PDB file of C-alpha atoms in Angstrom:
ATOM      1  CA  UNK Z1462      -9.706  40.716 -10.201  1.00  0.00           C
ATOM      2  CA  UNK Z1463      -7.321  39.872 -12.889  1.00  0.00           C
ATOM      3  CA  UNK Z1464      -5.654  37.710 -10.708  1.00  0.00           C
ATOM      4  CA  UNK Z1465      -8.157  35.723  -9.311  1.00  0.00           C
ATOM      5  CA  UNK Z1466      -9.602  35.025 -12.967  1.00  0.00           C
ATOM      6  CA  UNK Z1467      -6.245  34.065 -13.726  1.00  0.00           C
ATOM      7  CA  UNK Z1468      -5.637  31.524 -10.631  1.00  0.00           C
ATOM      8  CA  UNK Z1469      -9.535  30.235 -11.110  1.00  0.00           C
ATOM      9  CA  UNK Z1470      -8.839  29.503 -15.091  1.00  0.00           C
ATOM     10  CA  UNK Z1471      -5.412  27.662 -14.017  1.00  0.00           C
ATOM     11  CA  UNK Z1472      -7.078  25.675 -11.515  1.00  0.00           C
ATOM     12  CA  UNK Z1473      -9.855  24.697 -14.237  1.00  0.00           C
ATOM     13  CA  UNK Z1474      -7.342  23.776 -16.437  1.00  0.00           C
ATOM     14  CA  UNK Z1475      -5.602  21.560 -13.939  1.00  0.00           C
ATOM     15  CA  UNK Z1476      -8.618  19.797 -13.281  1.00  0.00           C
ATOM     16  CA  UNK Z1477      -9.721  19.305 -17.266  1.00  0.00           C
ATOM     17  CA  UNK Z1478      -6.189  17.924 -17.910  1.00  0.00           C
ATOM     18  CA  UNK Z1479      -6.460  15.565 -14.630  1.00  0.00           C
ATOM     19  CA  UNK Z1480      -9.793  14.559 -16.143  1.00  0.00           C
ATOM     20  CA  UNK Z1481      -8.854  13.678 -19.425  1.00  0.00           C
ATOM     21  CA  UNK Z1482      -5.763  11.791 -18.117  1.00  0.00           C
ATOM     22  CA  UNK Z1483      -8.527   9.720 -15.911  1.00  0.00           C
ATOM     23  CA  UNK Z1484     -10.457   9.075 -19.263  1.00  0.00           C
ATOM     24  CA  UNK Z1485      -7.117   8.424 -21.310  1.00  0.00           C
ATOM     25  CA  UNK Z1486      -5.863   5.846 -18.435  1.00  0.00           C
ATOM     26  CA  UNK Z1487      -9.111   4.066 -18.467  1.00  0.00           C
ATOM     27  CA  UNK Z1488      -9.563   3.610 -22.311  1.00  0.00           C
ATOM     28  CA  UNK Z1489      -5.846   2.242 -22.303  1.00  0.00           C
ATOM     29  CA  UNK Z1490      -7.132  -0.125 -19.820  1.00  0.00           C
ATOM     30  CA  UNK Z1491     -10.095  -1.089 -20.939  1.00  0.00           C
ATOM     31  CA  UNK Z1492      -9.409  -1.319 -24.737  1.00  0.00           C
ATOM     32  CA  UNK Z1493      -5.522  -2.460 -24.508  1.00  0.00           C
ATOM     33  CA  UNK Z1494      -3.937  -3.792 -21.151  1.00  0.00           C
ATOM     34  CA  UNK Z1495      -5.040  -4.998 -18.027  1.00  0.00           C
ATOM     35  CA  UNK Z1496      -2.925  -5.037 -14.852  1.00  0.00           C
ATOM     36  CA  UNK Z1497      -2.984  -8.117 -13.068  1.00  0.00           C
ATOM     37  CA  UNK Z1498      -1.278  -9.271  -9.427  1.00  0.00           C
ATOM     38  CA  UNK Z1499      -0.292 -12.866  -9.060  1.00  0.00           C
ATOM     39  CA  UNK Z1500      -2.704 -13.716  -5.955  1.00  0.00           C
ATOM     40  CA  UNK Z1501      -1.676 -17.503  -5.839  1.00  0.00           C
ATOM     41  CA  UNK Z1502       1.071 -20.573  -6.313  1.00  0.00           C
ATOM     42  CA  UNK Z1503      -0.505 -22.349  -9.205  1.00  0.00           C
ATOM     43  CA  UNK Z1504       1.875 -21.266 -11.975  1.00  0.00           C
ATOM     44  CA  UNK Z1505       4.894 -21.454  -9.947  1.00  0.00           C
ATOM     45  CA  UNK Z1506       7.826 -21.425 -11.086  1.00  0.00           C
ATOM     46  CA  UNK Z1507       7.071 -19.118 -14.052  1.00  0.00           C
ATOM     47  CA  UNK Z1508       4.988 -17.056 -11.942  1.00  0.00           C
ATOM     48  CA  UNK Z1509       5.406 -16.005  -8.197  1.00  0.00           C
ATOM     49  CA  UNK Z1510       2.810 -14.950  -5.909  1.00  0.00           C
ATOM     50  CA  UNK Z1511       3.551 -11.072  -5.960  1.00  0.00           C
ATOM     51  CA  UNK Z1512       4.450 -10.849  -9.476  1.00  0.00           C
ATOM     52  CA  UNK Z1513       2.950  -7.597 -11.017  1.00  0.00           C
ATOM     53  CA  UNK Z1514       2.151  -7.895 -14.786  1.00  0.00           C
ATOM     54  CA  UNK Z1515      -0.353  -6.336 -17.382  1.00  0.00           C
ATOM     55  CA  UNK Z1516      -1.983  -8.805 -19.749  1.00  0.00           C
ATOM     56  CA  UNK Z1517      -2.119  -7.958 -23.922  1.00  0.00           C
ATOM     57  CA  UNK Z1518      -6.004  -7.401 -24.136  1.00  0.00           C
ATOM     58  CA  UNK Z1519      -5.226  -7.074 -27.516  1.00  0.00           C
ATOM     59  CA  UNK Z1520      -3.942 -11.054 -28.131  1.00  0.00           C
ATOM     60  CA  UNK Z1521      -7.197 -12.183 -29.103  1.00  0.00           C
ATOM     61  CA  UNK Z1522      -9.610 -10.069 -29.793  1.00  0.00           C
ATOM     62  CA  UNK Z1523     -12.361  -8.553 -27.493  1.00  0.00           C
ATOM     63  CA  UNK Z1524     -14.706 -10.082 -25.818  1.00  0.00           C
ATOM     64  CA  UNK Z1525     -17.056  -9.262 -23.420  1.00  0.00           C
ATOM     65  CA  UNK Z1526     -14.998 -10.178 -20.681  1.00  0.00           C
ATOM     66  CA  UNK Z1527     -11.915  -8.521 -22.184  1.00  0.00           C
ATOM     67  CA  UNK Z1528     -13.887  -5.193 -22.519  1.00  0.00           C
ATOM     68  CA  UNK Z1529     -17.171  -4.737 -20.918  1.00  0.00           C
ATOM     69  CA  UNK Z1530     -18.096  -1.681 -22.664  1.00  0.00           C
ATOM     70  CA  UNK Z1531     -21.150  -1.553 -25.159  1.00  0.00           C
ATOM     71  CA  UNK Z1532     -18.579  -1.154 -27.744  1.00  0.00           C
ATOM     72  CA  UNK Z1533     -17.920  -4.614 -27.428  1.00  0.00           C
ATOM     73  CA  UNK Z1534     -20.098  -7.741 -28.310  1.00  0.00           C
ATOM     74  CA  UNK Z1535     -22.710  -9.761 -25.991  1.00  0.00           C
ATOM     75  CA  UNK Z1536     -21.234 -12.489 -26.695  1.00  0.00           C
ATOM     76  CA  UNK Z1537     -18.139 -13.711 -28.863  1.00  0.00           C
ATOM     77  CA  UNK Z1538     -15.102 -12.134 -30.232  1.00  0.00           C
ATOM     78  CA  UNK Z1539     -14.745  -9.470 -32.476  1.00  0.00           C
ATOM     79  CA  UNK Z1540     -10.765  -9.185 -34.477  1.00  0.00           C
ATOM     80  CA  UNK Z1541      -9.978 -12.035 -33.010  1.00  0.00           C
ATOM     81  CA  UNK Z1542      -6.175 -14.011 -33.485  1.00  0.00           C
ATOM     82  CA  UNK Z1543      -6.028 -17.636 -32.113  1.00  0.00           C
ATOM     83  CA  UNK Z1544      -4.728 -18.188 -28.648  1.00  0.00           C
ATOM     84  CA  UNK Z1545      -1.525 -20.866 -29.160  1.00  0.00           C
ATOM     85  CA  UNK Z1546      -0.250 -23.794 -26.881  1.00  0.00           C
ATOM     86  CA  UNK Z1547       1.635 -22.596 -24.166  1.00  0.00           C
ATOM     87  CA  UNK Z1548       0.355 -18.906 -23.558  1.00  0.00           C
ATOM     88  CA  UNK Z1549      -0.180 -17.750 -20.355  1.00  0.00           C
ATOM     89  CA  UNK Z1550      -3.536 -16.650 -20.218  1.00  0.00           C
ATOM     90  CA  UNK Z1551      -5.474 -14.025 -18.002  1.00  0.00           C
ATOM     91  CA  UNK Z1552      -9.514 -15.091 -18.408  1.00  0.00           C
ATOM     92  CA  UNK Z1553     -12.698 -14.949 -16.443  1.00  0.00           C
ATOM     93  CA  UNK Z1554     -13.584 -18.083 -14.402  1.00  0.00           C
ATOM     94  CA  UNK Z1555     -17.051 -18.951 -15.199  1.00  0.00           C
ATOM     95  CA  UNK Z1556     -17.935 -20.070 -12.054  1.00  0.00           C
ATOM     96  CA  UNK Z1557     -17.233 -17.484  -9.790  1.00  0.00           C
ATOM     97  CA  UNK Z1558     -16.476 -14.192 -12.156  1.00  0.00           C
ATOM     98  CA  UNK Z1559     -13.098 -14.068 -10.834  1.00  0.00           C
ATOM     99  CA  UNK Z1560      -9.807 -13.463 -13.058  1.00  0.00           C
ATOM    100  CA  UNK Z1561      -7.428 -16.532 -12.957  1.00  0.00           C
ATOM    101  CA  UNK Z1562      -4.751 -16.916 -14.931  1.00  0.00           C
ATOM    102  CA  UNK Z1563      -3.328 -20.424 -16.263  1.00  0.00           C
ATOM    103  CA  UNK Z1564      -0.844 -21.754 -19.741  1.00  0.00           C
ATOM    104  CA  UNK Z1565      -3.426 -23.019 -22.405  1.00  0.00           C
ATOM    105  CA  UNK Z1566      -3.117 -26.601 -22.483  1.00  0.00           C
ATOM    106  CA  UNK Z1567      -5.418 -28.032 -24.714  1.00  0.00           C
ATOM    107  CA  UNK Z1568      -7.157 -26.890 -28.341  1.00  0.00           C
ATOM    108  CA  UNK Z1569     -10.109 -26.857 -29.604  1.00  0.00           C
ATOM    109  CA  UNK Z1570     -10.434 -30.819 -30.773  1.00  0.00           C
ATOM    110  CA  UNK Z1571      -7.788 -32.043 -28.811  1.00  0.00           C
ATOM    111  CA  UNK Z1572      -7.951 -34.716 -26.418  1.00  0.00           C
ATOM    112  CA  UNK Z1573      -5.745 -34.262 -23.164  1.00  0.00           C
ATOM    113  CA  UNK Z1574      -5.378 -36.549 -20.085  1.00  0.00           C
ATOM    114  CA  UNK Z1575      -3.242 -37.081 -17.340  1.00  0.00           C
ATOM    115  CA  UNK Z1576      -1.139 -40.769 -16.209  1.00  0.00           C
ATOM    116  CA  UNK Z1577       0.899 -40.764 -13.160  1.00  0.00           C
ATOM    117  CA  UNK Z1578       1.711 -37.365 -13.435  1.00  0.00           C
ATOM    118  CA  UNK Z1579       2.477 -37.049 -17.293  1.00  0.00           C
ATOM    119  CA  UNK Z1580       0.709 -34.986 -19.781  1.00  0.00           C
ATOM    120  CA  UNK Z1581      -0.875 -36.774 -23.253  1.00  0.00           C
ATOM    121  CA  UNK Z1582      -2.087 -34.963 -25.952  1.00  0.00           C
ATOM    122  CA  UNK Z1583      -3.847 -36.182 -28.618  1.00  0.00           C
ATOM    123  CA  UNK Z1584      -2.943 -39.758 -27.425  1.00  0.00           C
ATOM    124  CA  UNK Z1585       1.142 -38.728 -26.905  1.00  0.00           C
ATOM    125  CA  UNK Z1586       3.381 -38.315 -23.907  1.00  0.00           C
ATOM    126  CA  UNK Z1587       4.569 -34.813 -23.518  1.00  0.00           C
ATOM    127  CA  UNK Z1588       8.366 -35.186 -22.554  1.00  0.00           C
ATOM    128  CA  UNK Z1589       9.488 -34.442 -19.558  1.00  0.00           C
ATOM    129  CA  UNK Z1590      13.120 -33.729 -18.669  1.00  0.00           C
ATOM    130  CA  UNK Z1591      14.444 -33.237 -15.284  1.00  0.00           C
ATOM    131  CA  UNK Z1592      15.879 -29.404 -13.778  1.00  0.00           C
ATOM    132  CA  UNK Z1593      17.152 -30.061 -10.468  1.00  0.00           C
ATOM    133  CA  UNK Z1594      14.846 -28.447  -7.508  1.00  0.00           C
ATOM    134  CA  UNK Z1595      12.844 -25.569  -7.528  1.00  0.00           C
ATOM    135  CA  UNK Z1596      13.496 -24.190  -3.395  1.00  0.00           C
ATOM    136  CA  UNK Z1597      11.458 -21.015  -1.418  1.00  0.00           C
ATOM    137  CA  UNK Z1598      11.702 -20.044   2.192  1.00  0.00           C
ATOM    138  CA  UNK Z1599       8.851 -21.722   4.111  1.00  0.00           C
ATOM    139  CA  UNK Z1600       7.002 -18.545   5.196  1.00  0.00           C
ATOM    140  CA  UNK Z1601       3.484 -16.224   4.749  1.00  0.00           C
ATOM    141  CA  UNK Z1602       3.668 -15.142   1.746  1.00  0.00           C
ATOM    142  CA  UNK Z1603       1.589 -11.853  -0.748  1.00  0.00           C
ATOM    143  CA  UNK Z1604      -1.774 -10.638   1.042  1.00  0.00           C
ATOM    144  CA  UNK Z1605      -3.417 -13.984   1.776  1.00  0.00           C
ATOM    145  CA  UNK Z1606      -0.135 -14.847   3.616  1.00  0.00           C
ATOM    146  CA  UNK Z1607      -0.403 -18.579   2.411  1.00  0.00           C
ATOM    147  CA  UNK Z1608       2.138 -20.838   3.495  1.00  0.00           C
ATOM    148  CA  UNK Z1609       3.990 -23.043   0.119  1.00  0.00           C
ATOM    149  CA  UNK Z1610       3.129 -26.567  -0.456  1.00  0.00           C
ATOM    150  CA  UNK Z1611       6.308 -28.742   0.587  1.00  0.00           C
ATOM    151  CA  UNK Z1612       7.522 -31.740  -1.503  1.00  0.00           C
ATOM    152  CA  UNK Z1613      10.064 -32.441   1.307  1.00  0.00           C
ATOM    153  CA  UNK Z1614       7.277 -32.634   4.044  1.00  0.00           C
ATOM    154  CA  UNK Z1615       6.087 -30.444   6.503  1.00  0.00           C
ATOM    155  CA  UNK Z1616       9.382 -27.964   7.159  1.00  0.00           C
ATOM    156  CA  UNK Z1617       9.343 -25.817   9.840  1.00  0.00           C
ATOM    157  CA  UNK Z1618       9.258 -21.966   9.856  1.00  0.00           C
ATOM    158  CA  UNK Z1619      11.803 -20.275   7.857  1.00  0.00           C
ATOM    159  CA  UNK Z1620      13.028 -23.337   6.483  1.00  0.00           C
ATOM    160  CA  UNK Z1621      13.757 -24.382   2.573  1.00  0.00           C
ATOM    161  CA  UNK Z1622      11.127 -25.907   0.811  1.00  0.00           C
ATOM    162  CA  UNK Z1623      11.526 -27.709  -2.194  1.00  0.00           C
ATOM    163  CA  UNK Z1624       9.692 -28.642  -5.317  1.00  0.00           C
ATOM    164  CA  UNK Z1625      10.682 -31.148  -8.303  1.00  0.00           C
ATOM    165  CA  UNK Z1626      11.155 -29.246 -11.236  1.00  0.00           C
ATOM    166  CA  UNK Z1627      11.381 -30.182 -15.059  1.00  0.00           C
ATOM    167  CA  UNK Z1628      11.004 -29.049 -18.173  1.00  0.00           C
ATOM    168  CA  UNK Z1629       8.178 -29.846 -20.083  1.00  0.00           C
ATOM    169  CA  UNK Z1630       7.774 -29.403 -23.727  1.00  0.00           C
ATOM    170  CA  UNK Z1631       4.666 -28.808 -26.039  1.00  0.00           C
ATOM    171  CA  UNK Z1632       3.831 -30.371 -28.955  1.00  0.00           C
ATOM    172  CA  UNK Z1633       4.668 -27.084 -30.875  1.00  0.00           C
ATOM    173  CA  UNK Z1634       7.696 -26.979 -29.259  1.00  0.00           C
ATOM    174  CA  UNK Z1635       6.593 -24.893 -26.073  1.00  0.00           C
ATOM    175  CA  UNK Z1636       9.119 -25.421 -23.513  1.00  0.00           C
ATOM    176  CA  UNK Z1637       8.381 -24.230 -19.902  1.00  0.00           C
ATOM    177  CA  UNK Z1638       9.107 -25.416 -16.346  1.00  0.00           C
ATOM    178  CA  UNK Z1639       6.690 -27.704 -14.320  1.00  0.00           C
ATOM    179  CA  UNK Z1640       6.310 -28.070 -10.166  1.00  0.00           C
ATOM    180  CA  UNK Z1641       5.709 -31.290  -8.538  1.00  0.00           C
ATOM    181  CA  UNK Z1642       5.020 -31.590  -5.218  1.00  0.00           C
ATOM    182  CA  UNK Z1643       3.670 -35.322  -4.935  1.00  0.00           C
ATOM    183  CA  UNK Z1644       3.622 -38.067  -6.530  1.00  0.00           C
ATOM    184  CA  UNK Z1645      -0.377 -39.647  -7.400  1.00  0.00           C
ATOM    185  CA  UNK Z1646      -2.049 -36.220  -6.299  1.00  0.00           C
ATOM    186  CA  UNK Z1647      -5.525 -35.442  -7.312  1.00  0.00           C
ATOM    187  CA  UNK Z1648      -5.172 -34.415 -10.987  1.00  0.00           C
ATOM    188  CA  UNK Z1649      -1.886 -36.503 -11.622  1.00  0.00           C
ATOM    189  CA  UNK Z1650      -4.401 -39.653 -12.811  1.00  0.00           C
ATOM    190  CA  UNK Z1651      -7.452 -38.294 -14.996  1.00  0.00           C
ATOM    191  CA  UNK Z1652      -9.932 -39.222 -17.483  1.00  0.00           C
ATOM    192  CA  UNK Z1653      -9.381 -38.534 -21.197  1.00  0.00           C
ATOM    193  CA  UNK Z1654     -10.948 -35.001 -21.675  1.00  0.00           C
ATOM    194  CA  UNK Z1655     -11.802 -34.189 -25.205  1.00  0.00           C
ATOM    195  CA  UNK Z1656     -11.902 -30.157 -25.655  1.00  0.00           C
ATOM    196  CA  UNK Z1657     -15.585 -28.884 -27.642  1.00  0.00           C
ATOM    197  CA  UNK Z1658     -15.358 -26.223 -30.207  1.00  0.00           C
ATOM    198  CA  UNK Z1659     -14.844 -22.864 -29.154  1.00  0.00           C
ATOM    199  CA  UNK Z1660     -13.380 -23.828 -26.292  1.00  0.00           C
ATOM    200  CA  UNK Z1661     -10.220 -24.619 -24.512  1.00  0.00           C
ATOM    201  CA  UNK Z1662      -8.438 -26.558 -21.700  1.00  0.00           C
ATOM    202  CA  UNK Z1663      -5.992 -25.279 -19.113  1.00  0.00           C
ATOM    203  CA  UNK Z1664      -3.412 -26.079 -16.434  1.00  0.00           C
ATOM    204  CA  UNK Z1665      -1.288 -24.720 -13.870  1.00  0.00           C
ATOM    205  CA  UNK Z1666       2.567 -25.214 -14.178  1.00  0.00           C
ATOM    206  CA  UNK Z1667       2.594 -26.064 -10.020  1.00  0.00           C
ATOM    207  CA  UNK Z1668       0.871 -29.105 -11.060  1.00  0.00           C
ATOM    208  CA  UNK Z1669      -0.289 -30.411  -7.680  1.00  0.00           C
ATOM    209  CA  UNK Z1670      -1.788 -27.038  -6.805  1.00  0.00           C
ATOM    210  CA  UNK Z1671      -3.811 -25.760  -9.560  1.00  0.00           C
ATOM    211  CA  UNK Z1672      -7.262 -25.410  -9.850  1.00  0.00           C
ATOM    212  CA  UNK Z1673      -7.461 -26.015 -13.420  1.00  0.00           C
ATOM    213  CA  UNK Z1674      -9.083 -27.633 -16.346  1.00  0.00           C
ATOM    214  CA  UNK Z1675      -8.382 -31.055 -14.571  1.00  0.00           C
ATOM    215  CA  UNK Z1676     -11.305 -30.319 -12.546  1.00  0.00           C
ATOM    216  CA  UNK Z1677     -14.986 -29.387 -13.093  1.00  0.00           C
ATOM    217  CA  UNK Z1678     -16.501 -25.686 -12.069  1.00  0.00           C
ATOM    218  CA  UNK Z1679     -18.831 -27.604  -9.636  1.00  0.00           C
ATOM    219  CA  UNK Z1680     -15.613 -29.411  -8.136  1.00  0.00           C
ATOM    220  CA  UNK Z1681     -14.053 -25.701  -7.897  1.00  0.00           C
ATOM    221  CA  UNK Z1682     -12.124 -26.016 -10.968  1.00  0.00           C
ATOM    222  CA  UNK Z1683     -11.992 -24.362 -14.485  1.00  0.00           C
ATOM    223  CA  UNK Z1684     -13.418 -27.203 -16.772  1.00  0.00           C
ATOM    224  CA  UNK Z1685     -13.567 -26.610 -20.623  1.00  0.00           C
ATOM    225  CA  UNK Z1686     -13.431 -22.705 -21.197  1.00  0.00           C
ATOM    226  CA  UNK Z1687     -15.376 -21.015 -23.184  1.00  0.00           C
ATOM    227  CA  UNK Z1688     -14.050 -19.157 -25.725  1.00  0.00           C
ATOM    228  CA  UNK Z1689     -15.513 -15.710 -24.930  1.00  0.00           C
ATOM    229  CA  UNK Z1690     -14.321 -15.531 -21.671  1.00  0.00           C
ATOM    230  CA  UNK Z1691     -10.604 -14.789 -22.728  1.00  0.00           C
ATOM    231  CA  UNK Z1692      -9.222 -11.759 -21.638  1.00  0.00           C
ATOM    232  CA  UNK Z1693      -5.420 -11.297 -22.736  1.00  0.00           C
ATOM    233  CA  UNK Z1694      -2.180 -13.468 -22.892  1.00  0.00           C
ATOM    234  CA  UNK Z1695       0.234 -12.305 -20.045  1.00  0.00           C
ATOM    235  CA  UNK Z1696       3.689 -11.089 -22.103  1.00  0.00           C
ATOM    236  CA  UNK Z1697       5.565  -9.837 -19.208  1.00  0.00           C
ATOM    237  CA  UNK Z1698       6.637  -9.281 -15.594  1.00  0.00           C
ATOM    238  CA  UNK Z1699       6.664  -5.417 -14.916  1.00  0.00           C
ATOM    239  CA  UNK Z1700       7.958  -5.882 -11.126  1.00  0.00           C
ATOM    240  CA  UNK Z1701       7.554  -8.475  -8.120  1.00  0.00           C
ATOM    241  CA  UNK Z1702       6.759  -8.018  -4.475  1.00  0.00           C
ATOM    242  CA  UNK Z1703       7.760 -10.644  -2.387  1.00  0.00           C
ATOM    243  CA  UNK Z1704       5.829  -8.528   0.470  1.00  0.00           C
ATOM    244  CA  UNK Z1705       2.437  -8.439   1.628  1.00  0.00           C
ATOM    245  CA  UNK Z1706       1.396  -5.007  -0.258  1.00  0.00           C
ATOM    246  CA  UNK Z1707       3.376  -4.293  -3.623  1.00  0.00           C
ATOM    247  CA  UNK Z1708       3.843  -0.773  -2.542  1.00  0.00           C
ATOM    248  CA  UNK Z1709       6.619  -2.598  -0.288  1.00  0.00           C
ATOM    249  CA  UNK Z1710       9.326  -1.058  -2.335  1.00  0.00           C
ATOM    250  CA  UNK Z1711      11.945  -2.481  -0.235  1.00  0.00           C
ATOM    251  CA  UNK Z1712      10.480  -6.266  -0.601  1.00  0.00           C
ATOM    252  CA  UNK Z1713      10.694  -6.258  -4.138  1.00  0.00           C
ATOM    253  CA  UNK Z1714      12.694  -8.970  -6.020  1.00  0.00           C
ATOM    254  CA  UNK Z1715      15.428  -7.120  -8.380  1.00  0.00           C
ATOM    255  CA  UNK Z1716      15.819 -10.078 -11.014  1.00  0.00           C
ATOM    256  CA  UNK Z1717      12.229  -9.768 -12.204  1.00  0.00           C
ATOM    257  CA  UNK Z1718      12.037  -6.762 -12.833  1.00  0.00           C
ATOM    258  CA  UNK Z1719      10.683  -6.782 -17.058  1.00  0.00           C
ATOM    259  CA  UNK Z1720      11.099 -10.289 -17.504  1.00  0.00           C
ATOM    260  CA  UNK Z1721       9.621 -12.087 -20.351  1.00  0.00           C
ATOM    261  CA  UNK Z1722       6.500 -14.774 -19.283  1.00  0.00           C
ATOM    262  CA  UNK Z1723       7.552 -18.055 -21.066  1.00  0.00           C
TER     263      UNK Z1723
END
């Protein structure tokens, strides 16, 4: 009889300290970092479909997006730090609920447009200088098993398809690499936005294939965020899977493994 108390009280003890482990992982979640999956090309090259990261709840406060618990406000942002030009940013789209993730563009105030390809802000060009050729095998690739946009035309299976890179730099001195894929695409040519209060504007680095600030919710875009639907900046790259499933071990790429998000 001894025994079997003994065995029953390990087994219940098992199961408390699974339990609280459960309740410990979630409030780390919730409260602190959220892991995210990079589903699509639209930052490209800074982020590759398959890149596994967890995004700094912490960066600017909570929200009720960024924690959903009643600890957290209906509406606004409690402890909040202001998000800077150039994060990469993890927030809820407000059209369809989904997470997206995009580099903050445009401030609250600013005005931002787009001519022949070139960012202005606040009136200025944002320079632009040249890096050579961004290049990716042609093939299905991450769950969806989308196919990459081609700036060389429509390459067969297999083959190398290349993107125009350069480096583009912010007017606080942000520098980070920008895609293009064709010249006079949809969001290359816009109107002058100006960004409302409380709000902010943002872009994809793979330029022609970004559903982004460029284009209204209604038009399947982000149009001028809302403040409160922040959820964290994205710091770093824990791992990538250039596979189908991350669990693909064997699929996963070696140099970005911990690598910064700039």
């Amino acid at each position: 009889m001894a025994g079997k108390a003994k065995s029953e009280g390990g087994i219940l003890e098992t199961v408390k300290t699974v339990f609280w482990a459960l309740v410990i992982a979630g409030i780390f979640r919730t409260l602190f970092f959220q892991p995210f999956w990079i589903p699509s090309e639209s930052m490209k090259d800074t982020l590759l479909i398959g890149d596994f990261l967890f995004v700094n709840k912490m960066a600017y406060g909570y929200s009720k997006y960024s924690c959903p618990f009643a600890l957290c406000p209906i509406s606004g942002r409690i402890f909040a730090s202001e998000p800077e030009r150039g994060d990469v940013v993890v927030f809820r789209h407000p059209g369809n609920g989904s997470d997206f993730i995009k580099r903050l563009i445009g401030l609250p105030g600013d005005t931002v447009q787009m001519k022949a390809g070139i960012l202005y802000i606040n009136g200025q060009e944002v320079p632009q200088r040249p890096d050579g050729i961004f290049e990716e095998v042609f093939e299905p690739q991450g769950p969806m098993r989308n196919r990459p946009a081609c700036q060389n035309g429509a390459v067969g299976e297999g083959a190398m398809c290349q993107k125009s890179r350069a480096i583009e730099t912010l007017p606080n001195g942000v520098k980070h690499s920008v895609l293009n894929i064709r010249d006079n695409g949809p969001g290359d040519n816009t109107e002058v936005f100006t960004v409302p209060p409380d709000h902010y504007f943002f872009m994809g680095d793979n330029r022609d294939n970004s559903a982004d600030s460029r284009f209204s919710v209604a038009a399947g875009g982000v149009g001028m965020l809302p403040a409160e639907y922040l959820i964290g900046r994205a710091d770093r790259i824990i791992f990538s899977s250039a596979g189908s499933r991350m669990w693909y071990f064997w699929t996963w790429r070696a140099d970005r493994f911990f690598k910064a998000v700039e």
